mmCIF file of C-alpha atoms (C1' of nucleotides) in Angstrom:
data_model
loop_
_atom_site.group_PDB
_atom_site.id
_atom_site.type_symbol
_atom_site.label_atom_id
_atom_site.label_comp_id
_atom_site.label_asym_id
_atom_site.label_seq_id
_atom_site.Cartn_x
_atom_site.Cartn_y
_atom_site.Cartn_z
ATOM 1 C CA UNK A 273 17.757 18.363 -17.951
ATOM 2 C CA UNK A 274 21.148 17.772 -18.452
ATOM 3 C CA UNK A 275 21.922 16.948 -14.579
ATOM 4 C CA UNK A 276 22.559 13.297 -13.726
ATOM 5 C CA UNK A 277 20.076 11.178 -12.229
ATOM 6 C CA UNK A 278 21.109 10.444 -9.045
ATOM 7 C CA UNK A 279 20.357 7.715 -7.461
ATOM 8 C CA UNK A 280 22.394 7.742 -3.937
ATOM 9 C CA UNK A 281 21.298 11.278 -3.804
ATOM 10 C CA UNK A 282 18.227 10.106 -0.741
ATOM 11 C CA UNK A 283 18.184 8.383 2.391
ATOM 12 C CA UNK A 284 15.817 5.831 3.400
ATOM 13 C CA UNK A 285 16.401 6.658 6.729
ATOM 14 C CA UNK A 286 19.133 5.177 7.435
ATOM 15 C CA UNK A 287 21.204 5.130 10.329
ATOM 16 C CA UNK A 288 24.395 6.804 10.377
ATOM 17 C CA UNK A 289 25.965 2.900 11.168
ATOM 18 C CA UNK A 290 25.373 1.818 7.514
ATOM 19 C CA UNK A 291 27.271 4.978 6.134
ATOM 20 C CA UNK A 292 30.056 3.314 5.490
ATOM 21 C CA UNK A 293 28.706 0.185 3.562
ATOM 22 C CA UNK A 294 26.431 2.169 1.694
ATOM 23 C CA UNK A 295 29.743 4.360 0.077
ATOM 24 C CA UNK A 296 31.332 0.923 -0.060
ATOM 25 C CA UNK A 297 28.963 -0.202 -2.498
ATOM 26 C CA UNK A 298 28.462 3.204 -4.191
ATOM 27 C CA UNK A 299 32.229 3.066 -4.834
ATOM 28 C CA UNK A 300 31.449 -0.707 -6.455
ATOM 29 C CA UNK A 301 28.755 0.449 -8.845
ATOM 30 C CA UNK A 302 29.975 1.088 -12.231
ATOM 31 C CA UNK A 303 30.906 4.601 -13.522
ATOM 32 C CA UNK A 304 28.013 6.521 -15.264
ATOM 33 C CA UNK A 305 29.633 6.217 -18.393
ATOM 34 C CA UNK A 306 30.194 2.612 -18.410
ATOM 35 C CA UNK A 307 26.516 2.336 -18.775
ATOM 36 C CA UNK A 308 23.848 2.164 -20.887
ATOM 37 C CA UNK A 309 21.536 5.437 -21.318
ATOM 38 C CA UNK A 310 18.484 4.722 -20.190
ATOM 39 C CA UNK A 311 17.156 6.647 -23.073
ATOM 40 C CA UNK A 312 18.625 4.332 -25.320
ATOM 41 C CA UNK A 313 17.321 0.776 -26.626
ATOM 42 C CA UNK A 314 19.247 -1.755 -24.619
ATOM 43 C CA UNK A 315 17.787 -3.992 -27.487
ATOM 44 C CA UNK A 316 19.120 -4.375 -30.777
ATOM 45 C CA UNK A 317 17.273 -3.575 -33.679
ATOM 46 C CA UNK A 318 17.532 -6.374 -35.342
ATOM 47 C CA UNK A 319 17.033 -8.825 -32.294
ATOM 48 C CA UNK A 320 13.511 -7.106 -32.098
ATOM 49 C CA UNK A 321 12.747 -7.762 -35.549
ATOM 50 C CA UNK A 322 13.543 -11.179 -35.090
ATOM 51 C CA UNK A 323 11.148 -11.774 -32.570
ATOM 52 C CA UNK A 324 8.485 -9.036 -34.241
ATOM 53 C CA UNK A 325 8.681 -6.545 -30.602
ATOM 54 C CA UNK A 326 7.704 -3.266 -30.622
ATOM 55 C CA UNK A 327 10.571 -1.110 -29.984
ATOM 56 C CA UNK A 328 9.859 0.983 -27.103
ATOM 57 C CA UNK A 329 8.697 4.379 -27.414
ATOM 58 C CA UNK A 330 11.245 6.706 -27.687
ATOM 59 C CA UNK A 331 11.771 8.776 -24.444
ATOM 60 C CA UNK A 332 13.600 11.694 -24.194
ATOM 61 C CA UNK A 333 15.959 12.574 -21.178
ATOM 62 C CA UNK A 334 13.587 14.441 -19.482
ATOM 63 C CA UNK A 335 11.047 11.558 -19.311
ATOM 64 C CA UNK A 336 14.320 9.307 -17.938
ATOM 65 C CA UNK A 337 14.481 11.646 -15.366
ATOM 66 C CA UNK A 338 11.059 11.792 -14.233
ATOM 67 C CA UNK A 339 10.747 7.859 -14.111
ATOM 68 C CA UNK A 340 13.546 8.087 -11.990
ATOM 69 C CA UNK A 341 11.801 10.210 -9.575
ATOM 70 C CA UNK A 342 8.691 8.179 -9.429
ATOM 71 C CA UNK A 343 10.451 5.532 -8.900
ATOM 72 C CA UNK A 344 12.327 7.295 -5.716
ATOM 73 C CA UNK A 345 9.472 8.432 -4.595
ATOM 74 C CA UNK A 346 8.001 5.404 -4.399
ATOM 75 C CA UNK A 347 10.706 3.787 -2.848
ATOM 76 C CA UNK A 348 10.315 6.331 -0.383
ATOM 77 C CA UNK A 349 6.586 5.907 0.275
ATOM 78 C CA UNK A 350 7.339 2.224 0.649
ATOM 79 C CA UNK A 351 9.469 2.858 3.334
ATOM 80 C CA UNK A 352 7.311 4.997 5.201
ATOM 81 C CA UNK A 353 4.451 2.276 5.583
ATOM 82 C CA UNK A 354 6.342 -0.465 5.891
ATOM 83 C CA UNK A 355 4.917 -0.851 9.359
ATOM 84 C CA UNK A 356 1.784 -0.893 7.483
ATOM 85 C CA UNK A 357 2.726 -3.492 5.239
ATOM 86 C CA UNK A 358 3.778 -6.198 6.705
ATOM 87 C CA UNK A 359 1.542 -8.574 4.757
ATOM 88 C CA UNK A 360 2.157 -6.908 1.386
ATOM 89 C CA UNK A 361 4.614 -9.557 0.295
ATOM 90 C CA UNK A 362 2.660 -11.171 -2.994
ATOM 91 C CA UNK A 363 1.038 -8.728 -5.120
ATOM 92 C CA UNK A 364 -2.125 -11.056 -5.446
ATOM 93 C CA UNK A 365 -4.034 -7.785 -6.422
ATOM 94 C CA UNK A 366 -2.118 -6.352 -9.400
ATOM 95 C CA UNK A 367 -1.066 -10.101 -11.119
ATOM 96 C CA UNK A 368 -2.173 -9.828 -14.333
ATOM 97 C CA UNK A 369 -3.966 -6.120 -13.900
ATOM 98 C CA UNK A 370 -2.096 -3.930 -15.983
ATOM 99 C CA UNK A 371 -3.213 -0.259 -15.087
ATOM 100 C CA UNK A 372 -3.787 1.307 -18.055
ATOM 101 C CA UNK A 373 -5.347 4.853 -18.038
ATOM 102 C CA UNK A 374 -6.041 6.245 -21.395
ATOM 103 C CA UNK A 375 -6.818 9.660 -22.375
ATOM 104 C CA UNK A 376 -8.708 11.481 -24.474
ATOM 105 C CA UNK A 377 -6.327 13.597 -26.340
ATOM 106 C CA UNK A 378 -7.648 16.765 -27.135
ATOM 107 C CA UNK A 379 -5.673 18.966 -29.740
ATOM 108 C CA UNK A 380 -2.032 17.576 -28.488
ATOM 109 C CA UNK A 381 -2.068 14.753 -30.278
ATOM 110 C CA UNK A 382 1.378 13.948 -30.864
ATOM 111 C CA UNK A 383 4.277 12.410 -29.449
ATOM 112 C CA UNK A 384 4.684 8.441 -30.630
ATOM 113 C CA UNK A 385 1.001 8.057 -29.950
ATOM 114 C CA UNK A 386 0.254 5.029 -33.001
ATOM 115 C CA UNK A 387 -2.656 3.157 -32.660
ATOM 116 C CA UNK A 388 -1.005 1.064 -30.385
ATOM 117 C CA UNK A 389 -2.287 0.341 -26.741
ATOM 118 C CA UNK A 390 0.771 -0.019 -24.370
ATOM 119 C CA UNK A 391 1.170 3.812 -24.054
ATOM 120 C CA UNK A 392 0.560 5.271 -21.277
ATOM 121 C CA UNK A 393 1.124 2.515 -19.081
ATOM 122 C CA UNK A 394 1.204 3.398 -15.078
ATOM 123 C CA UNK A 395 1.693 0.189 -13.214
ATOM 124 C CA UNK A 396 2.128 1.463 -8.951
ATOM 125 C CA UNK A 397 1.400 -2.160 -8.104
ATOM 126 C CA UNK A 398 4.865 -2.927 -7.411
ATOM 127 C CA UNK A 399 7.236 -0.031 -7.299
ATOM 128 C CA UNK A 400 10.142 -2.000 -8.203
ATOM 129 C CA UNK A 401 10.365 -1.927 -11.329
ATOM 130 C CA UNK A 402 10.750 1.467 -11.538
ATOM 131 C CA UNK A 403 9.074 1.623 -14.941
ATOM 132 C CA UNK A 404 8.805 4.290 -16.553
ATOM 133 C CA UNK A 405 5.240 5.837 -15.742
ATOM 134 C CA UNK A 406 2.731 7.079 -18.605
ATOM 135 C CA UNK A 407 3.751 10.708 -18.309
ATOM 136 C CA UNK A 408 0.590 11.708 -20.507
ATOM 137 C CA UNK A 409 -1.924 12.483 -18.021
ATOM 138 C CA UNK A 410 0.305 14.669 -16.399
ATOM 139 C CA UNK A 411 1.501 16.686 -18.897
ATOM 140 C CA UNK A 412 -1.572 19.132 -19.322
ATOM 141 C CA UNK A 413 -0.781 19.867 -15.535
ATOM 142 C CA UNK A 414 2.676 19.728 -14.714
ATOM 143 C CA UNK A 415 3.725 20.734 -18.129
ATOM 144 C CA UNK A 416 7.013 23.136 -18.408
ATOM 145 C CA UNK A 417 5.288 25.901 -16.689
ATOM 146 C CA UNK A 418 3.994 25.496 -13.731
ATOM 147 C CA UNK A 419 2.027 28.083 -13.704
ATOM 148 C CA UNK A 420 -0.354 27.243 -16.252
ATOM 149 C CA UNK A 421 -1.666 24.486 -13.628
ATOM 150 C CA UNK A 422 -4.987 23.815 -12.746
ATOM 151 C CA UNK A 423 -6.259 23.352 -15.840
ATOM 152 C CA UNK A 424 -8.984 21.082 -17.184
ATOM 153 C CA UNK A 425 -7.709 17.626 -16.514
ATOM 154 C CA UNK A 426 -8.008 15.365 -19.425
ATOM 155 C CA UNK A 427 -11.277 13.585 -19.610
ATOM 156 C CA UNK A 428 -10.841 9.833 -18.170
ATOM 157 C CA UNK A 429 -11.257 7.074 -19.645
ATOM 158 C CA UNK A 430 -12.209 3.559 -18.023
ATOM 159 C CA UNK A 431 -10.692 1.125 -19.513
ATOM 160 C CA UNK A 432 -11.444 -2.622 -18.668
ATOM 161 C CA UNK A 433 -8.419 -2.921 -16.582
ATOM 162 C CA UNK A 434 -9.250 0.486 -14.442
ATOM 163 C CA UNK A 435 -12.773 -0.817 -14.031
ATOM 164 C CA UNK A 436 -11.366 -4.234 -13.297
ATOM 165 C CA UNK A 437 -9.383 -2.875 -10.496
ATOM 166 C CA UNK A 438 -12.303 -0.868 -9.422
ATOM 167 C CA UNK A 439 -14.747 -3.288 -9.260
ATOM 168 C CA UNK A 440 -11.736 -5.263 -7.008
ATOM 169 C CA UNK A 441 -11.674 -2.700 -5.314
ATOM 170 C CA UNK A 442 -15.122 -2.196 -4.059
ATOM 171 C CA UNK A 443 -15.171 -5.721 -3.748
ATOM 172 C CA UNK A 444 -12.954 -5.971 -1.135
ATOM 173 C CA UNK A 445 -13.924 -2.932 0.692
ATOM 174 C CA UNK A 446 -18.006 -4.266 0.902
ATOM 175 C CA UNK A 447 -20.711 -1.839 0.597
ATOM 176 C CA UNK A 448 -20.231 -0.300 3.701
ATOM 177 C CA UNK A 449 -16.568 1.116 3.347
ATOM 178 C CA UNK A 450 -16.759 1.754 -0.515
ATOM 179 C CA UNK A 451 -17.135 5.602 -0.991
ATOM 180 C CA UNK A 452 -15.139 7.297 -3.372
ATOM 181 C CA UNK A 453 -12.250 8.714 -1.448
ATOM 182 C CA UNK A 454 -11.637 4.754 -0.267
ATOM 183 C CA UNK A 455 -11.527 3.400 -3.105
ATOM 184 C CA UNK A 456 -9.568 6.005 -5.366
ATOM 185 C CA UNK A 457 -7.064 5.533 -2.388
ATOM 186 C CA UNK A 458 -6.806 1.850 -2.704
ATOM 187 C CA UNK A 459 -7.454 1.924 -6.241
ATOM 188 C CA UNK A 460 -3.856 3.783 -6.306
ATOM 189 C CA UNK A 461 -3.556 5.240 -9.764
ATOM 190 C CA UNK A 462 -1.865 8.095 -10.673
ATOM 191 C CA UNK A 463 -3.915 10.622 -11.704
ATOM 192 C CA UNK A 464 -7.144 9.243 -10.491
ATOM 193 C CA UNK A 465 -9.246 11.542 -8.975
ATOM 194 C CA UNK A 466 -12.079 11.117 -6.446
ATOM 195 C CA UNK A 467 -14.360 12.638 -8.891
ATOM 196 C CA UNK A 468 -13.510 10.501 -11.312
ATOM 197 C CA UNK A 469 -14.378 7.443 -9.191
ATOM 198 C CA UNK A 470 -17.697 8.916 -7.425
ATOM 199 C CA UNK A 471 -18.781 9.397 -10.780
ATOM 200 C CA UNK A 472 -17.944 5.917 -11.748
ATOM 201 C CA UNK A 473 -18.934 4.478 -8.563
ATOM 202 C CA UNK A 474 -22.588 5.951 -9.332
ATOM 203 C CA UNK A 475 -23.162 4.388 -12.545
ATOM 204 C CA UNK A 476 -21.964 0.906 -11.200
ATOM 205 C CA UNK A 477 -24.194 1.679 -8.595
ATOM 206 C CA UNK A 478 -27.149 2.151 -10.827
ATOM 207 C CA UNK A 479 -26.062 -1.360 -12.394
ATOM 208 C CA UNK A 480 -26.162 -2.873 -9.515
ATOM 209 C CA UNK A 481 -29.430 -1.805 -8.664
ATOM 210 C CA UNK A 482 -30.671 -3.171 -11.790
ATOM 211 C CA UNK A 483 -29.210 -6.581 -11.418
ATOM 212 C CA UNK A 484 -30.874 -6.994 -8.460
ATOM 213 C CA UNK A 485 -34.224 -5.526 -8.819
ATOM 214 C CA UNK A 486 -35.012 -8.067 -11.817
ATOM 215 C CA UNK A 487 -35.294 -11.382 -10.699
ATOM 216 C CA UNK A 488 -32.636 -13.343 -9.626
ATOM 217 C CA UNK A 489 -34.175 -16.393 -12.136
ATOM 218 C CA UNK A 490 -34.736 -15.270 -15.669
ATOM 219 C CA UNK A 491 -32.855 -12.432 -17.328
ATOM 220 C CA UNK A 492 -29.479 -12.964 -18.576
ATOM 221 C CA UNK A 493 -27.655 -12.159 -15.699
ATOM 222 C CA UNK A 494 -23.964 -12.849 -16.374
ATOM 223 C CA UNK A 495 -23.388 -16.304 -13.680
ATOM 224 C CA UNK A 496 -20.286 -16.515 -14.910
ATOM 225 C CA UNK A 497 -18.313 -16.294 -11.204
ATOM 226 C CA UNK A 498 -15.007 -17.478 -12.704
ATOM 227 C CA UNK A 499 -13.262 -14.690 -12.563
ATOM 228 C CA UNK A 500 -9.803 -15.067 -13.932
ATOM 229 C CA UNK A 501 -6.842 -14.291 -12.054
ATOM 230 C CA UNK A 502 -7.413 -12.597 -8.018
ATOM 231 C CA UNK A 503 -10.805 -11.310 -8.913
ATOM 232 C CA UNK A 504 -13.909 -12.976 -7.468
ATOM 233 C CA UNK A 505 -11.995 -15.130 -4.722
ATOM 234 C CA UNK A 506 -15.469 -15.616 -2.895
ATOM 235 C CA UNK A 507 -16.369 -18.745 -1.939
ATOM 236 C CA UNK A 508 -16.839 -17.976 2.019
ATOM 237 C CA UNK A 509 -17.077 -14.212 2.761
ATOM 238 C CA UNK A 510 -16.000 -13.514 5.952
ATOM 239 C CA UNK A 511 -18.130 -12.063 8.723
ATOM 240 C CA UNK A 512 -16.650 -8.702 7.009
ATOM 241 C CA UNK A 513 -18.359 -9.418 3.867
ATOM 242 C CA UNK A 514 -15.247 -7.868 2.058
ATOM 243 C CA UNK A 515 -13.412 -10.360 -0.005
ATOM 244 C CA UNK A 516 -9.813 -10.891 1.332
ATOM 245 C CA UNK A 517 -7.278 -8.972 -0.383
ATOM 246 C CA UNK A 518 -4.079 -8.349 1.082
ATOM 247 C CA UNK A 519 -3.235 -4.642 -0.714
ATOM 248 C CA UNK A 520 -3.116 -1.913 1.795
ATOM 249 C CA UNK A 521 -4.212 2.042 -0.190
ATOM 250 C CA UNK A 522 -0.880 3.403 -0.376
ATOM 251 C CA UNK A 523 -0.430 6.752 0.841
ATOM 252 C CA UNK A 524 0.216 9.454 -1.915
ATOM 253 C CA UNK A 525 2.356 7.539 -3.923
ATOM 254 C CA UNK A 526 2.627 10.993 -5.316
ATOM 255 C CA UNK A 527 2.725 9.991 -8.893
ATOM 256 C CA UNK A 528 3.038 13.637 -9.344
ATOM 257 C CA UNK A 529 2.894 16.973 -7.143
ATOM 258 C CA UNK A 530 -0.848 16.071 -6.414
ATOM 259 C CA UNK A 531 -2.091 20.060 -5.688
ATOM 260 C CA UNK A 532 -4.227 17.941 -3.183
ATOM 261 C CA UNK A 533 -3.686 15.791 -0.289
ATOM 262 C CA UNK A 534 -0.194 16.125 1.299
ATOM 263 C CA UNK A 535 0.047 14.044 4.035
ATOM 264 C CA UNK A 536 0.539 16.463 6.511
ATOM 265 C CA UNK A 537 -2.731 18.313 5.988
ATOM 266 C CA UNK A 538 -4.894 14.997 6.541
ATOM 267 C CA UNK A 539 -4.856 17.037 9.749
ATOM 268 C CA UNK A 540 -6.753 15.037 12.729
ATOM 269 C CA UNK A 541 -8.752 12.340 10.912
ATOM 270 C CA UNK A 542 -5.761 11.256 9.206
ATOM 271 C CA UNK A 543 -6.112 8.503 7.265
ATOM 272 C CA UNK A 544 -8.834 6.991 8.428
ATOM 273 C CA UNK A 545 -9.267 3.776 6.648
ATOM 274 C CA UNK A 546 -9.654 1.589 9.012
ATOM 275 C CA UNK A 547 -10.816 -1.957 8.428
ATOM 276 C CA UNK A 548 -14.314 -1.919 9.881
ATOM 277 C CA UNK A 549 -15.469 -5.381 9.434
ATOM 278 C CA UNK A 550 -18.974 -5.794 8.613
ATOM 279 C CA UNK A 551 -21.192 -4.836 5.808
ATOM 280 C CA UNK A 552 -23.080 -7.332 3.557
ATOM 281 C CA UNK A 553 -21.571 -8.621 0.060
ATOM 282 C CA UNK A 554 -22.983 -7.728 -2.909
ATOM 283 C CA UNK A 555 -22.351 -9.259 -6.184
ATOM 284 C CA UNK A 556 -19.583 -6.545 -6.420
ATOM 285 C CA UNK A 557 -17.686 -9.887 -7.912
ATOM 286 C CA UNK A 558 -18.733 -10.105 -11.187
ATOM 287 C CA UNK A 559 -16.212 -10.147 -14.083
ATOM 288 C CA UNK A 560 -17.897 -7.215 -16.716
ATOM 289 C CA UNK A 561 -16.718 -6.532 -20.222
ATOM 290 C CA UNK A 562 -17.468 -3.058 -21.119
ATOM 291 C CA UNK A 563 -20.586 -4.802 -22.689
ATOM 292 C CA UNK A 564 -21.369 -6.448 -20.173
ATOM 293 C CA UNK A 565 -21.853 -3.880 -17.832
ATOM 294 C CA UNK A 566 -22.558 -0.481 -19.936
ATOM 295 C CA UNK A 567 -25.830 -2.363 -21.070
ATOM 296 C CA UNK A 568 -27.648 -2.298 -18.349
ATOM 297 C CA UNK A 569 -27.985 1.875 -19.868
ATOM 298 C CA UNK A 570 -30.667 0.617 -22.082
ATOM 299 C CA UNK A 571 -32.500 -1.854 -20.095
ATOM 300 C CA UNK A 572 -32.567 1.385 -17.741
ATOM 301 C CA UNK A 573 -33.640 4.198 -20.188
ATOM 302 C CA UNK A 574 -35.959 2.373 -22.571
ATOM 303 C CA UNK A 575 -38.602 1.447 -19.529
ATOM 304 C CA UNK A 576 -37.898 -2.218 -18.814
ATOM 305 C CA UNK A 577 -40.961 -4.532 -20.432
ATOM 306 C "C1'" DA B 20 -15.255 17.575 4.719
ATOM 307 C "C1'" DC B 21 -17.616 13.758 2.399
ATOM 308 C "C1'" DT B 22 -21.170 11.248 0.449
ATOM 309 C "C1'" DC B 23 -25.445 10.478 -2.301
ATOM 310 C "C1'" DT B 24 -28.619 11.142 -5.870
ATOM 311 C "C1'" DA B 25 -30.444 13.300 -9.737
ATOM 312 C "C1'" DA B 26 -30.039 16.371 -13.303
ATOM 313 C "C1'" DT B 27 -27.494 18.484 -16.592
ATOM 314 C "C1'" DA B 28 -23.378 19.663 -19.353
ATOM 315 C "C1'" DT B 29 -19.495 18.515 -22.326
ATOM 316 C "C1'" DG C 254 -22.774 7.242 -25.092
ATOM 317 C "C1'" DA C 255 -19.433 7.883 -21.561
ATOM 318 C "C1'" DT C 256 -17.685 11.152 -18.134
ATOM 319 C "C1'" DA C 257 -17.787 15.402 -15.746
ATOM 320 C "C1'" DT C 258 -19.934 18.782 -13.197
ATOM 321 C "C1'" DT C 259 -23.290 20.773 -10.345
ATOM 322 C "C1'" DA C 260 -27.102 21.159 -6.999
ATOM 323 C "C1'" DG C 261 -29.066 20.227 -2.962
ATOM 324 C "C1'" DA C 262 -29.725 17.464 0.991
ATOM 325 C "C1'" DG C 263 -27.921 14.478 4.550
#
DNA sequence: ACTCTAATAT
DNA sequence: GATATTAGAG
């Protein structure tokens, strides 16, 4: 805990001809004491008060240093598919998505866990800002000993963002490629597991079903195609079917030590998301409040009449 | 090894 | 009620 974050201490494969600039501008970057903890409020106290901001949760070395990781780690996964990426430039997908994952917190309720929603924040769109991840899910499974592992992760909740993105998601892969393992990996969220989406993929299933066995006329079936933000961008489908959506599944962003899925072991098959293009569209484009969506439960248990 | 569906458990 | 887990078949 008390070792210095390191930053020079990984190569993005480099080649041994940039050696020398890169220790040129190590040698320009200021000393480690000339800066600013990143444990420590770069605001002022009374600045925030003045504009009524939240201070930031307080975070302790130790959660300094694993943001720091993450954030090497995804700079190193970024590096390794940039050949993939080549069309990755805008981040049309994750604009105004903010990932949120909440958890149910069990008897560990503690740390500076107010009311307030902005906690455990894990934003993978764009690994630049190497923003400090929510380290909640996590802890349960990576915490202090690793031994204790394996345990019961905590139960997941689906908040209107993670659906949002899911429902993007699926909407972009079309019927046809949208199985669970797909879209968890393009869904890219730390912690997400493809249990977690099969699960949620078969209720939205079962709401799908029901929008389309009533009749397309009557019923209050939620026309509202406006989606805001990257959403529903519809309008002509492509032979694929799959709405355009320029947001390639990253690779094990490894959020952290996933026990599962190194990328080694993906053995023969490999990846194997390929872009088939075909498959029919489905009204997979439909923006759904919580409401909106976890209704169709009634319509389906009470025997629709 | 994955997916799907339904049923059941937490 | 929302998720997770399991079973059993494909």
């Amino acid at each position: 805990m008390g070792e210095k974050v390191r930053i020079t201490g990984y190569d993005v494969g480099g080649g041994d001809d940039d050696e020398g600039r890169v220790l040129e501008w190590e040698a320009g970057l200021p000393n480690i004491d000339d800066l600013t903890p990143l444990s420590q409020s770069m605001i002022s106290a009374d600045f925030l008060s003045a504009f009524s901001i939240r201070p930031e949760p307080y975070r302790s070395l130790c959660d300094v240093n694993r943001a720091s990781q993450n954030t090497l780690s995804n700079l190193r996964g970024e590096s390794e598919q940039q050949s993939v990426n080549k069309f990755n430039s805008s981040k049309s997908f994750g604009d105004d998505i903010g990932d949120e994952m909440v958890v149910e917190d069990e008897e560990t309720t503690d740390l500076t866990r107010d009311a307030s929603d902005l906690q455990n924040l894990q934003r993978l769109d764009d690994g630049g800002d190497g923003g400090v991840a929510g380290e909640e899910i996590d802890s349960a499974l990576l915490a202090d000993d690793p031994s204790a592992r394996a345990s019961k992760r905590a139960r997941l909740a689906w908040t209107p963002q993670l659906h949002k993105r899911f429902v993007d998601v699926v909407a972009h892969l079309g019927v046809k490629n949208a199985v669970p393992k797909t879209i968890m990996q393009w869904m890219n969220v730390e912690g997400l597991t493809r249990e977690n989406v099969a699960s949620h993929l078969q209720k939205y299933r079962l709401y799908l079903k029901r929008m389309h066995i009533q009749s397309p006329s009557s019923t209050q079936v939620p026309q509202n195609l406006h989606e805001s933000g990257s959403g529903a961008a519809h309008g002509h489908h492509h032979a694929s079917g799959a709405i355009p959506m320029h947001y390639p599944p990253q690779m094990v962003p490894m959020p952290y030590q996933s026990p599962q899925m190194d990328p080694n072991s993906s053995g023969s098959g490999g990846g194997g998301y390929h872009h088939g293009f075909e498959s029919h569209s489905y009204p997979y484009n439909m923006t759904m409040q919580q409401r909106d969506w976890s209704g169709y439960q009634h319509r389906m248990t009470s025997n629709d009449k």
